[in-house]
mmCIF file of C-alpha atoms in Angstrom:
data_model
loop_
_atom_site.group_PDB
_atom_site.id
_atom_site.type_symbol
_atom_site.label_atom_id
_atom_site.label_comp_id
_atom_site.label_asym_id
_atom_site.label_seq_id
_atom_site.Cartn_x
_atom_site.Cartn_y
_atom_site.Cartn_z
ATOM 1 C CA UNK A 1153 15.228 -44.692 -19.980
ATOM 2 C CA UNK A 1154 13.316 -44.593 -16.577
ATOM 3 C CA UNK A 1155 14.547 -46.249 -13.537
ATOM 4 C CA UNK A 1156 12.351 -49.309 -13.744
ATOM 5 C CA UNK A 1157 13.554 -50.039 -17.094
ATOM 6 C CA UNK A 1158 16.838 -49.619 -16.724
ATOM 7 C CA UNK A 1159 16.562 -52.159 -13.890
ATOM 8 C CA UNK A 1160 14.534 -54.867 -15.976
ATOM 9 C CA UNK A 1161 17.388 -54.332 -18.799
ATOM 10 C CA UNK A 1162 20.326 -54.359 -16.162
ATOM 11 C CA UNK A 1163 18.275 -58.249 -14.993
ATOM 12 C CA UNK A 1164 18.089 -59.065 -18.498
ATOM 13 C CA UNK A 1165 22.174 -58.817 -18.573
ATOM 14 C CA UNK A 1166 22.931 -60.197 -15.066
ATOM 15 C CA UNK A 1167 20.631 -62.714 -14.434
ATOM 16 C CA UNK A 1168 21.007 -66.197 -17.051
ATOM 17 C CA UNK A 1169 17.961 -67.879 -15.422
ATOM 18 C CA UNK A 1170 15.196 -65.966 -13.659
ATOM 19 C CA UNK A 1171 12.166 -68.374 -12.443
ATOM 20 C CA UNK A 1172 8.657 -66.958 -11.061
ATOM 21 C CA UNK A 1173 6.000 -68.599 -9.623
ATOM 22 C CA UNK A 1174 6.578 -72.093 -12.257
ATOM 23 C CA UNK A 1175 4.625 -74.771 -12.242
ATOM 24 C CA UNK A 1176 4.833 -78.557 -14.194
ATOM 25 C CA UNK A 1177 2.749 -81.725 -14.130
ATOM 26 C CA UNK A 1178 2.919 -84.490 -16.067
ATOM 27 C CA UNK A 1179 -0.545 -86.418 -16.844
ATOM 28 C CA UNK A 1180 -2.128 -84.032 -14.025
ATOM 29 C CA UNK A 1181 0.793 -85.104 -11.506
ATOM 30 C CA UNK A 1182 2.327 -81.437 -9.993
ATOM 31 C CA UNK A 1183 6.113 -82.441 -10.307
ATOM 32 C CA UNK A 1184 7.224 -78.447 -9.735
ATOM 33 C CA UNK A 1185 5.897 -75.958 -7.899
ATOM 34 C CA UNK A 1186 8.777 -72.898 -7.648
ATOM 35 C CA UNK A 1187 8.015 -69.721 -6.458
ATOM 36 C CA UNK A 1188 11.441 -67.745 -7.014
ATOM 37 C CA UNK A 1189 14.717 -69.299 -8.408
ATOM 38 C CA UNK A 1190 17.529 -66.772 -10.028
ATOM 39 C CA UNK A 1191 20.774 -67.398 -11.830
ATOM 40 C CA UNK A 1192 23.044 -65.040 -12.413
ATOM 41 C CA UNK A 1193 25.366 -64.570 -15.538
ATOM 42 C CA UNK A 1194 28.252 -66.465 -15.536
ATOM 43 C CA UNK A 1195 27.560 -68.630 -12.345
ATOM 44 C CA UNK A 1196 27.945 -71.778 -11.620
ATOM 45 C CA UNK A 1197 25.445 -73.442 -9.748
ATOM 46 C CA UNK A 1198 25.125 -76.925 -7.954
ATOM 47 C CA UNK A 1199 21.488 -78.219 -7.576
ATOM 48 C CA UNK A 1200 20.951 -81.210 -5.530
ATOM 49 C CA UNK A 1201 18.183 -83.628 -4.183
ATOM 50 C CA UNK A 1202 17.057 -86.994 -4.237
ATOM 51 C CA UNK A 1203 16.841 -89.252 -7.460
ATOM 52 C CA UNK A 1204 13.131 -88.689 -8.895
ATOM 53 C CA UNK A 1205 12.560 -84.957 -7.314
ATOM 54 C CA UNK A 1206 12.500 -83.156 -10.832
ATOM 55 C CA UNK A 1207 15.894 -82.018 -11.663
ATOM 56 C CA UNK A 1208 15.662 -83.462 -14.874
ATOM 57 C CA UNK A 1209 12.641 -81.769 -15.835
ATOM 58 C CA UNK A 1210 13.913 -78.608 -14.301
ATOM 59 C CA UNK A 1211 16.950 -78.733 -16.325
ATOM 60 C CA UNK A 1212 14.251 -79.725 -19.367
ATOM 61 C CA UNK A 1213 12.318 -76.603 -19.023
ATOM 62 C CA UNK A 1214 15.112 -74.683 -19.153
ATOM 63 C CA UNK A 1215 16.372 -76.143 -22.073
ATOM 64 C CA UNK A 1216 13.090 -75.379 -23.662
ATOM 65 C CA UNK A 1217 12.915 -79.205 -24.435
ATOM 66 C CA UNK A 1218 9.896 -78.965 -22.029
ATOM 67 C CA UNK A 1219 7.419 -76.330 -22.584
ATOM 68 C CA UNK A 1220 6.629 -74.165 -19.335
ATOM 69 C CA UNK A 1221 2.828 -74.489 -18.538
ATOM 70 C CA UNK A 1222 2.267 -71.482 -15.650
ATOM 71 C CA UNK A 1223 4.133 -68.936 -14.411
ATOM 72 C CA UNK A 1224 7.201 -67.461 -15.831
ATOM 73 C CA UNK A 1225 10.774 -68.551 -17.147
ATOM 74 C CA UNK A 1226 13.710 -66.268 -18.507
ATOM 75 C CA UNK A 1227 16.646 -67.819 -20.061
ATOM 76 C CA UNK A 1228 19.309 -65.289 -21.460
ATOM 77 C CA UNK A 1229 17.206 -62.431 -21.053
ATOM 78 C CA UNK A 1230 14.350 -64.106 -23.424
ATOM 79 C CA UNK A 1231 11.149 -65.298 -22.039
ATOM 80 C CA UNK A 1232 10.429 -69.164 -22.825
ATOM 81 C CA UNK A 1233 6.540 -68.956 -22.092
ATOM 82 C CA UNK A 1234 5.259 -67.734 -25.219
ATOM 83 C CA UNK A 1235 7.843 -69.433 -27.804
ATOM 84 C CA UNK A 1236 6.683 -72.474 -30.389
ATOM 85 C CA UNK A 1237 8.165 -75.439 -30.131
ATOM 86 C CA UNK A 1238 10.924 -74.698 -33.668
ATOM 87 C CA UNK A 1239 11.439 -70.683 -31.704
ATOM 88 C CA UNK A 1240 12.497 -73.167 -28.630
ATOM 89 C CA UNK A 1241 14.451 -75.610 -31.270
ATOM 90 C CA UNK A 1242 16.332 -72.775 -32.262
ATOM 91 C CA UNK A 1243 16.766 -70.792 -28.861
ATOM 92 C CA UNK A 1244 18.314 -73.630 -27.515
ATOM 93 C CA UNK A 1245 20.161 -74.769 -30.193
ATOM 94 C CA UNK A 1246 22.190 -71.138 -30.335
ATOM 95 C CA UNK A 1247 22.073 -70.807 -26.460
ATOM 96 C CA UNK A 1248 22.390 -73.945 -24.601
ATOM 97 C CA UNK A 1249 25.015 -77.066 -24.006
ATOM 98 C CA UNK A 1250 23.733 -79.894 -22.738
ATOM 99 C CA UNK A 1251 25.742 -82.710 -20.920
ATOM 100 C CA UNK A 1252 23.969 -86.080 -20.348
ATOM 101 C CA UNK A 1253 24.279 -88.570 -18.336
ATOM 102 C CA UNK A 1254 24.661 -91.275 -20.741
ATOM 103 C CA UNK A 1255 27.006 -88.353 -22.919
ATOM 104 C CA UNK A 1256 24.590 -89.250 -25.786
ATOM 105 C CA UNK A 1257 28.028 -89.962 -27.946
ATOM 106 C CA UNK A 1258 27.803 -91.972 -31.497
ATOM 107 C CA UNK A 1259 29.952 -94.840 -30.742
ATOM 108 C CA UNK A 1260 31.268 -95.536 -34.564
ATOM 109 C CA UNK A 1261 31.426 -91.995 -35.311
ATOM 110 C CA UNK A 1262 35.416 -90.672 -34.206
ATOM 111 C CA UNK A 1263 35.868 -87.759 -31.391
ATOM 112 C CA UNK A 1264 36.336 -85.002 -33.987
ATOM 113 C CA UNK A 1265 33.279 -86.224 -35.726
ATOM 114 C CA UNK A 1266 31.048 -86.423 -32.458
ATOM 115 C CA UNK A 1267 32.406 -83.121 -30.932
ATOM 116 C CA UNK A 1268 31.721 -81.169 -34.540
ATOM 117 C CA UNK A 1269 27.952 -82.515 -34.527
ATOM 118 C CA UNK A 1270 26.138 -79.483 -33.376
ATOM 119 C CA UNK A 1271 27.764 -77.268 -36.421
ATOM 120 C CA UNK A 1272 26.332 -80.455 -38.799
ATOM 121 C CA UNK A 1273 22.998 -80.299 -37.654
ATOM 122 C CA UNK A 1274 23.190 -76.196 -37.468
ATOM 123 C CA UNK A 1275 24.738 -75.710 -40.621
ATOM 124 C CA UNK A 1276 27.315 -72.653 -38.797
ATOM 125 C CA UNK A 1277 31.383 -72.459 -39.505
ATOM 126 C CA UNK A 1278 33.454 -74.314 -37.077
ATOM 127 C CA UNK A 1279 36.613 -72.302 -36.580
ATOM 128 C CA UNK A 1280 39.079 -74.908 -36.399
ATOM 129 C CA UNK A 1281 41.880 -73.312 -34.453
ATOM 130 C CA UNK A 1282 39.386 -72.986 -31.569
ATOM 131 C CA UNK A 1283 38.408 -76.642 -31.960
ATOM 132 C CA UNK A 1284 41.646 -77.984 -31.813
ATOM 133 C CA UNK A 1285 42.267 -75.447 -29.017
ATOM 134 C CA UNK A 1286 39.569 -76.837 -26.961
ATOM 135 C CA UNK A 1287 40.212 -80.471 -27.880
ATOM 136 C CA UNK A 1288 44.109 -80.078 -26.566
ATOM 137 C CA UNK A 1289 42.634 -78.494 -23.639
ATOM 138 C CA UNK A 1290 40.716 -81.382 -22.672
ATOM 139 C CA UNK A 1291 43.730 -83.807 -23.353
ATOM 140 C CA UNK A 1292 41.592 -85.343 -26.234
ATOM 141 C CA UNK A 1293 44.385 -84.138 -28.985
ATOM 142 C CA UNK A 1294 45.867 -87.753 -29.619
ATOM 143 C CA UNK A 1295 43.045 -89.614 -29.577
ATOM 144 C CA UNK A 1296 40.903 -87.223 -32.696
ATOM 145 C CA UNK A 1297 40.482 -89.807 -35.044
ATOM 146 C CA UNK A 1298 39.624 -92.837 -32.937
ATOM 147 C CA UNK A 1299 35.982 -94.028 -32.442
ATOM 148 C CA UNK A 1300 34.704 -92.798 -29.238
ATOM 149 C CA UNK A 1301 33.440 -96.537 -28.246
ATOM 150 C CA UNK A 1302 36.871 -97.391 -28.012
ATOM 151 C CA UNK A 1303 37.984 -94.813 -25.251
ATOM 152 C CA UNK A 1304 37.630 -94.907 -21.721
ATOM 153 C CA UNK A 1305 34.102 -93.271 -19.505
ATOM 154 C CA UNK A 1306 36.856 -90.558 -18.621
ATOM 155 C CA UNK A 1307 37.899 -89.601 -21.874
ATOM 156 C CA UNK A 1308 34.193 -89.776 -23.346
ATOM 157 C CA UNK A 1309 32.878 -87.545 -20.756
ATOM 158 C CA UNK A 1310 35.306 -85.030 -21.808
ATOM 159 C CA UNK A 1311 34.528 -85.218 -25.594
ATOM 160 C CA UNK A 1312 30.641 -84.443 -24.469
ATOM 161 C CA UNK A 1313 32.086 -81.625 -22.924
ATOM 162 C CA UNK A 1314 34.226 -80.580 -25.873
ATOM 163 C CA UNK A 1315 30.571 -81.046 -28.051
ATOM 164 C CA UNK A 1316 28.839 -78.735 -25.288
ATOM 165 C CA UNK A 1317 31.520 -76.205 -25.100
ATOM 166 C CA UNK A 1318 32.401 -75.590 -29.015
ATOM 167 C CA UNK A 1319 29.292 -73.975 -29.925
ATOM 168 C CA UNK A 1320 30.142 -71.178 -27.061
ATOM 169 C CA UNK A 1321 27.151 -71.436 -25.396
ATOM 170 C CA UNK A 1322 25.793 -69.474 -22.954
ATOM 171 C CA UNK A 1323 24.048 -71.733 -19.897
ATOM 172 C CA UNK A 1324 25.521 -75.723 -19.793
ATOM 173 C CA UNK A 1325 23.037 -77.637 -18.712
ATOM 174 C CA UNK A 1326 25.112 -80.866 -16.730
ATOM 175 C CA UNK A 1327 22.698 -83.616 -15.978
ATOM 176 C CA UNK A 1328 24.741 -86.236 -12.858
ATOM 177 C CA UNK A 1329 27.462 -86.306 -16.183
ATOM 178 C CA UNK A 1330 30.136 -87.523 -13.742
ATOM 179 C CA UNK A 1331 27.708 -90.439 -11.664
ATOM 180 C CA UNK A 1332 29.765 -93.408 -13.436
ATOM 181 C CA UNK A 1333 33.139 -91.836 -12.204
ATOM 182 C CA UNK A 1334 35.198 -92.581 -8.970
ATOM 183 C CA UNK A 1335 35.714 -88.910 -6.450
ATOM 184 C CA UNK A 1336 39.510 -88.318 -8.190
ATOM 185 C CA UNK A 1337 37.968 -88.527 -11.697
ATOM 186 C CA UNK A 1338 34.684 -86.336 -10.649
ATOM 187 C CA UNK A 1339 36.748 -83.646 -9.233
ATOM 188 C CA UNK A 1340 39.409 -83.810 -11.667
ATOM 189 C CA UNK A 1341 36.704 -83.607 -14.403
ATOM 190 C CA UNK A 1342 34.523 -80.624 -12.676
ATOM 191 C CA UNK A 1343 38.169 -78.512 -12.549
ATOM 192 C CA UNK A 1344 38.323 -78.519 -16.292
ATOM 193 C CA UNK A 1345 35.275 -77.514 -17.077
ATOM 194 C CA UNK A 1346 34.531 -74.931 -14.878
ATOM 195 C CA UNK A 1347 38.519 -73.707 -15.788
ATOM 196 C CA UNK A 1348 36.601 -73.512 -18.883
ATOM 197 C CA UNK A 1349 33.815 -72.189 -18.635
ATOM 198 C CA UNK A 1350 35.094 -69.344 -16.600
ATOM 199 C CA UNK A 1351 36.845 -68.200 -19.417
ATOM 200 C CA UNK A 1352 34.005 -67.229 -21.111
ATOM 201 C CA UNK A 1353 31.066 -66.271 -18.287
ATOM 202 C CA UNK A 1354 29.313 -69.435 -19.357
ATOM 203 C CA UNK A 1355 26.629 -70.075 -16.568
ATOM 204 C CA UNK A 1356 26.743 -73.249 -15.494
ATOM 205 C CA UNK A 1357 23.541 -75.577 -13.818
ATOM 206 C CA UNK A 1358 24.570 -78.809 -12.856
ATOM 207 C CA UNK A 1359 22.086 -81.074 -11.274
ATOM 208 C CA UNK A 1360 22.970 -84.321 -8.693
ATOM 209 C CA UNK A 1361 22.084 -85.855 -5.885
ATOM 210 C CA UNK A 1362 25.809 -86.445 -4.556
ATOM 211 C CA UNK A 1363 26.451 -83.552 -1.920
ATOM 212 C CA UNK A 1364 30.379 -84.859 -1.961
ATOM 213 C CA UNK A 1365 30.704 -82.234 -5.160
ATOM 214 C CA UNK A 1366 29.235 -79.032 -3.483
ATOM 215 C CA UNK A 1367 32.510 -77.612 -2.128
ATOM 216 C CA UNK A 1368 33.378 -77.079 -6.089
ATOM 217 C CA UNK A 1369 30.431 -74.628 -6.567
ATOM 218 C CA UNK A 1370 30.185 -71.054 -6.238
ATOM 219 C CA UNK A 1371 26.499 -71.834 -4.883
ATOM 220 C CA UNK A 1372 24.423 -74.789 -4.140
ATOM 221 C CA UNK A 1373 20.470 -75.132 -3.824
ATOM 222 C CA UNK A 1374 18.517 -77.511 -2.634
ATOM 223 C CA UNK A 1375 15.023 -78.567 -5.296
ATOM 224 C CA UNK A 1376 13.793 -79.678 -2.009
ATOM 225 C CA UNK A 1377 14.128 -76.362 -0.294
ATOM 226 C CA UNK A 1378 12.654 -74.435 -3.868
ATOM 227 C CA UNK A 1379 10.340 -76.489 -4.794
ATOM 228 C CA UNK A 1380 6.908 -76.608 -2.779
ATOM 229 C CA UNK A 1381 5.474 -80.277 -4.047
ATOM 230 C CA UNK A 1382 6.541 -83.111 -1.584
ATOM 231 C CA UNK A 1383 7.355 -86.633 -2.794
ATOM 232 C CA UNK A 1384 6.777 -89.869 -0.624
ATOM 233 C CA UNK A 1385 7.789 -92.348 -3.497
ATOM 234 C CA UNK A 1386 10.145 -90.799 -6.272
ATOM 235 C CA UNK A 1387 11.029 -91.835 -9.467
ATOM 236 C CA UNK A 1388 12.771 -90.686 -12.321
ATOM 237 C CA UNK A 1389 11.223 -87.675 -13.437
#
């Protein structure tokens, strides 16, 4: 193996996210415009900036829920440029966790039932020891069979965490999960799940425009500072 391909392999392994020269409109409206953005394995990253600046669609594209339209974007070592919409379906189903906002919970459905949906829609073994594992973990233990609409924001949150984190993946994608939740709670909630995620080099990109969480990071970046479009009036994009 030559130099220059050991190298690209060597990226492939190091680096989760690897961004070159991407661009994204919506309806012929430039929304991102980033030049050079890199991730490395196991990481976990804070990206900030104002409401309506394109960390959602960021965090879209590299979910491959958005399809990148120039340039080039790595995810895991795979490219995401050339892949069909059921190749991105599947990438992201046996790569990424996702954590909303709005935790995107099924209220009637109990906590074990909401934190096993992936495996129902994917049709792959749950080993249970690790479940309940990761459920005591997260202080969810006595409250399995209970409907999540009856728990508290707190305790929700961390059953969309549990749902993210069972299925092992590789990059968690965070989307302002912890914006109905006072400091204490925030901080309190960002310690587990990085405790977590540690464990197993999961990368983690979590996107919010609240600067008080940036100490918690081992790097933050700015979408202002990477991206080159410039917003006057912004709104959620």
């Amino acid at each position: 193996m030559s130099r220059a391909e050991h190298s690209t392999e060597n990226e492939k392994v190091e680096n989760a996210i690897v961004i070159n020269n991407l661009k994204f409109s919506y309806q012929n409206t430039e929304i991102l415009n980033i030049p050079s953005l890199k991730i490395n394995k196991g990481e976990i990253v804070f990206l900030y900036g104002p409401s309506g600046t394109g960390k959602s669609t960021l965090l879209e594209l590299v979910a491959g829920v958005l399809k990148n339209q120039f340039g080039s974007l790595s995810v895991c070592g795979e490219s995401l440029d050339q892949k069909s919409l059921m190749e991105l379906d599947r990438f992201r189903a046996e790569n990424i966790g996702y954590i909303f906002q709005s935790f995107n919970l099924i209220p009637y459905l109990s906590v074990l039932e909401n934190i096993e949906l992936p495996f129902l829609f994917n049709k792959k073994y749950v080993d249970r020891t690790e479940l309940m594992e990761l459920i005591k973990n997260l202080g969810l233990t006595a409250y399995i069979n209970r409907p999540v609409g009856q728990l508290s924001v707190g305790q929700q949150q961390r059953v969309a965490v549990a749902r993210a984190l069972i299925k092992k993946p590789k990059i968690i994608l965070a989307d302002e999960p912890t914006s109905a939740l006072d400091y204490n709670h925030r901080e309190n909630f960002l310690k587990i799940l990085f405790n977590l995620c540690r464990v197993h080099e999961t990368t983690v990109l979590f996107v919010s425009h609240d600067l008080t969480m940036e100490k918690l990071f081992d790097r933050s970046i700015s979408l202002t500072d990477i991206n080159q479009i410039r917003f006057e009036n912004t709104e959620s994009l």
